[in-house]
Amino acid sequence: MPLEIRRLHLASLQAADGRRWPVHGFVVTHDGGAVLVDTGVGGPQQWLDDWRVVNRSVADALAELDMSPADIGLVINTHLHFDHCGQNSVFRHAPVYVQRAELSRAERESRELYDWFGFMDARFELLDGDAEVLPGLEVITTPGHTAGHQCVLVRRDGGDPATFDLLIGDAAYTPRVYADPASGQLPPGQASDLPAWRESLRRIQSLGPDRVHFCHHTDVIHR
Ligand SMILES: [Zn+2]
């Protein structure tokens, strides 16, 4: 059975630029199971108020696909911001794949969030660099948005290694940023480390994904 990508609408929030942005997660179904990439928004109420979050439970979003949290066998966090790992605790039964560098960044820089989600209970699979998670499903490190950010490659048809979809996480918020990372002003928060971020964008573009799926934009880019 080929891998299949299904998008979840998990929330909307008001970004620092005043615009409302969607929050998407993705389910990748495979032979015998399903992987969830990013779990949506959660955290201290003050954070949700600050970002004017209109939130949904990830269970409700999964129900639209006729799925429940129990169907998710494995979680991947692109990074540990509150709109990407906010509902990790719904999946206590599942291992969470995250870069080791990202978990230590969260512990260092974002202690409140780190504690909020009871990370001591979570079953982290800590990755040190690029990794194959399942056949046809890989993560690549793309630091810059955060120190341990990773993107997810999905080879939907199994066979052809040159053909893949990219779940870009927050490596680029929008198609415009992805298409032209060098021009103009970046959205607030896009890059915490600008040189690393630019290098990651170069890397992604040189890999040449067939489709790019965004967490905070509804358009899908086709090559
Ligand atoms: Zn982020």
Coordinates of C-alpha atoms and ligand atoms in Angstrom, one line a residue:
M1 CA 0.0 0.0 0.0
P2 CA 1.5 3.4 -1.0
L3 CA 1.9 6.1 1.6
E4 CA -0.9 8.6 1.7
I5 CA -0.9 12.1 3.1
R6 CA -4.0 13.6 4.7
R7 CA -4.1 17.1 6.1
L8 CA -5.7 18.1 9.4
H9 CA -7.0 21.5 10.2
L10 CA -6.0 21.9 13.9
A11 CA -6.4 25.6 14.7
S12 CA -6.1 29.1 13.6
L13 CA -4.1 31.8 15.3
Q14 CA -3.3 35.5 15.0
A15 CA 0.3 35.9 14.2
A16 CA 2.4 38.9 15.1
D17 CA 1.7 40.5 11.7
G18 CA -2.0 40.6 12.7
R19 CA -3.2 38.1 10.1
R20 CA -4.9 34.8 11.0
W21 CA -2.9 31.8 10.1
P22 CA -4.2 28.2 9.9
V23 CA -2.4 25.4 11.8
H24 CA -2.1 22.1 9.9
G25 CA -0.9 18.7 11.0
F26 CA -0.6 15.7 8.7
V27 CA -1.5 12.1 8.9
V28 CA 0.6 9.7 6.8
T29 CA -1.1 6.4 6.5
H30 CA 1.0 3.3 5.6
D31 CA 0.6 -0.4 5.5
G32 CA -0.8 -1.3 8.9
G33 CA -0.7 2.1 10.6
A34 CA -0.6 5.8 10.6
V35 CA 1.9 8.5 11.6
L36 CA 0.9 12.0 12.8
V37 CA 3.2 14.9 11.9
D38 CA 2.6 17.6 14.5
T39 CA -0.2 17.6 17.0
G40 CA -1.6 21.1 17.1
V41 CA -1.9 23.8 19.6
G42 CA -1.8 23.5 23.4
G43 CA -0.2 25.2 26.4
P44 CA -0.7 27.7 29.2
Q45 CA -4.0 29.6 28.7
Q46 CA -2.1 32.9 28.6
W47 CA -0.3 31.7 25.4
L48 CA -3.6 30.8 23.7
D49 CA -5.0 34.2 24.7
D50 CA -2.0 36.0 23.4
W51 CA -2.2 34.3 20.0
R52 CA -6.0 34.5 19.9
V53 CA -6.1 30.9 19.2
V54 CA -9.3 29.3 17.8
N55 CA -8.4 25.7 18.8
R56 CA -9.7 22.2 18.0
S57 CA -8.9 19.0 19.7
V58 CA -6.7 16.8 17.6
A59 CA -9.2 14.0 18.3
D60 CA -12.0 16.0 16.6
A61 CA -9.7 16.7 13.7
L62 CA -8.9 13.0 13.3
A63 CA -12.6 12.1 13.6
E64 CA -13.1 13.9 10.3
L65 CA -10.8 11.3 8.7
D66 CA -12.7 8.5 10.5
M67 CA -9.7 8.1 12.8
S68 CA -9.1 8.3 16.5
P69 CA -5.9 9.0 18.5
A70 CA -5.6 5.2 19.1
D71 CA -5.0 4.8 15.3
I72 CA -1.8 6.9 15.5
G73 CA 1.1 4.6 16.1
L74 CA 3.9 7.1 15.9
V75 CA 4.2 10.9 16.2
I76 CA 6.8 13.2 14.6
N77 CA 7.3 16.7 15.8
T78 CA 8.9 19.0 13.2
H79 CA 9.8 21.1 16.2
L80 CA 8.7 21.9 19.7
H81 CA 6.7 25.1 19.4
F82 CA 3.3 25.2 21.1
D83 CA 1.4 25.0 17.8
H84 CA 3.2 21.9 16.7
C85 CA 3.6 19.8 19.9
G86 CA 0.7 21.2 21.9
Q87 CA -1.4 18.1 22.0
N88 CA 1.4 15.5 22.2
S89 CA -0.1 14.3 25.5
V90 CA -3.1 12.9 23.6
F91 CA -0.7 10.3 22.2
R92 CA 0.9 8.9 25.3
H93 CA 0.8 5.4 23.7
A94 CA 3.0 6.5 20.8
P95 CA 6.7 7.2 20.5
V96 CA 7.5 10.8 19.5
Y97 CA 10.3 11.3 17.0
V98 CA 12.1 14.6 17.5
Q99 CA 15.6 15.8 17.1
R100 CA 17.7 15.7 20.2
A101 CA 18.9 19.2 19.5
E102 CA 15.3 20.4 19.5
L103 CA 14.4 18.8 22.8
S104 CA 17.4 20.4 24.5
R105 CA 16.6 23.8 22.9
A106 CA 13.0 23.6 24.3
E107 CA 14.4 22.6 27.7
R108 CA 16.8 25.5 27.6
E109 CA 14.7 28.3 26.0
S110 CA 11.1 27.3 26.8
R111 CA 11.0 25.8 30.2
E112 CA 7.4 26.6 30.8
L113 CA 6.3 24.7 27.6
Y114 CA 8.7 21.9 28.3
D115 CA 7.2 21.3 31.7
W116 CA 3.6 21.9 30.6
F117 CA 3.5 18.8 28.5
G118 CA 4.9 16.5 31.1
F119 CA 7.9 15.6 28.9
M120 CA 9.1 13.2 31.5
D121 CA 6.2 10.9 30.7
A122 CA 6.6 11.2 27.0
R123 CA 8.3 8.5 25.0
F124 CA 10.8 10.4 22.9
E125 CA 12.8 8.8 20.2
L126 CA 15.6 11.2 20.0
L127 CA 17.2 11.7 16.5
D128 CA 20.7 13.0 15.7
G129 CA 20.4 14.1 12.1
D130 CA 18.6 12.7 9.1
A131 CA 16.8 9.4 9.7
E132 CA 14.5 6.9 8.0
V133 CA 11.5 6.5 10.3
L134 CA 9.7 4.0 8.2
P135 CA 10.2 2.7 4.6
G136 CA 9.5 5.7 2.4
L137 CA 9.2 8.1 5.4
E138 CA 12.3 10.1 6.4
V139 CA 13.2 13.2 8.3
I140 CA 15.9 15.7 7.4
T141 CA 17.4 18.3 9.7
T142 CA 16.6 21.8 8.7
P143 CA 17.8 24.1 11.5
G144 CA 17.2 27.8 11.5
H145 CA 13.5 28.3 12.4
T146 CA 14.6 26.5 15.6
A147 CA 17.9 24.9 16.4
G148 CA 16.5 21.3 16.0
H149 CA 13.8 21.8 13.3
Q150 CA 13.2 18.9 10.9
C151 CA 11.2 18.4 7.8
V152 CA 9.5 15.1 6.7
L153 CA 9.9 13.4 3.3
V154 CA 7.1 11.2 2.1
R155 CA 7.8 8.9 -0.8
R156 CA 4.2 8.2 -1.7
D157 CA 4.7 5.7 -4.5
G158 CA 7.4 3.8 -2.6
G159 CA 9.6 3.0 -5.6
D160 CA 11.1 6.2 -7.1
P161 CA 13.5 7.8 -4.7
A162 CA 13.5 11.0 -6.7
T163 CA 9.9 11.6 -6.2
F164 CA 8.7 12.8 -2.8
D165 CA 6.3 15.1 -1.0
L166 CA 7.8 17.4 1.7
L167 CA 6.0 18.3 4.9
I168 CA 8.0 21.5 5.5
G169 CA 7.0 22.3 9.1
D170 CA 8.0 25.9 9.8
A171 CA 11.1 25.9 7.7
A172 CA 9.0 28.2 5.5
Y173 CA 5.6 29.5 6.7
T174 CA 4.3 30.3 3.3
P175 CA 4.7 29.5 -0.4
R176 CA 6.1 33.0 -0.9
V177 CA 8.8 32.6 1.7
Y178 CA 9.7 29.2 0.2
A179 CA 9.9 30.4 -3.3
D180 CA 12.1 33.4 -2.6
P181 CA 13.8 33.2 0.8
A182 CA 16.3 35.9 0.0
S183 CA 13.8 38.7 -0.8
G184 CA 12.0 41.1 1.4
Q185 CA 11.2 40.9 5.0
L186 CA 10.6 37.6 6.6
P187 CA 7.4 37.0 8.7
P188 CA 8.2 37.5 12.4
G189 CA 9.6 34.4 13.9
Q190 CA 10.5 32.7 10.6
A191 CA 14.2 32.4 11.4
S192 CA 15.9 32.3 14.8
D193 CA 19.3 31.8 13.1
L194 CA 19.2 33.5 9.7
P195 CA 22.4 31.9 8.1
A196 CA 21.3 28.4 9.2
W197 CA 17.8 29.0 8.0
R198 CA 19.0 30.1 4.6
E199 CA 21.2 27.1 4.3
S200 CA 18.3 24.8 5.2
L201 CA 16.1 26.4 2.6
R202 CA 18.9 25.9 0.0
R203 CA 19.1 22.3 1.0
I204 CA 15.4 21.7 0.7
Q205 CA 15.2 23.4 -2.7
S206 CA 18.2 21.4 -4.0
L207 CA 16.4 18.2 -3.1
G208 CA 13.5 19.3 -5.4
P209 CA 10.3 18.0 -3.7
D210 CA 7.4 17.4 -6.0
R211 CA 5.0 18.9 -3.6
V212 CA 5.4 21.0 -0.5
H213 CA 2.8 21.1 2.2
F214 CA 2.8 23.9 4.8
C215 CA 1.7 24.0 8.4
H216 CA 0.6 27.7 8.3
H217 CA -0.7 28.0 4.7
T218 CA -3.3 26.0 2.8
D219 CA -1.8 26.1 -0.6
V220 CA 0.3 23.1 -1.7
I221 CA 3.2 23.9 -4.1
H222 CA 3.6 21.5 -7.1
R223 CA 6.8 21.3 -9.0
Ligands
ZN1 ZN 7.4 27.2 14.8

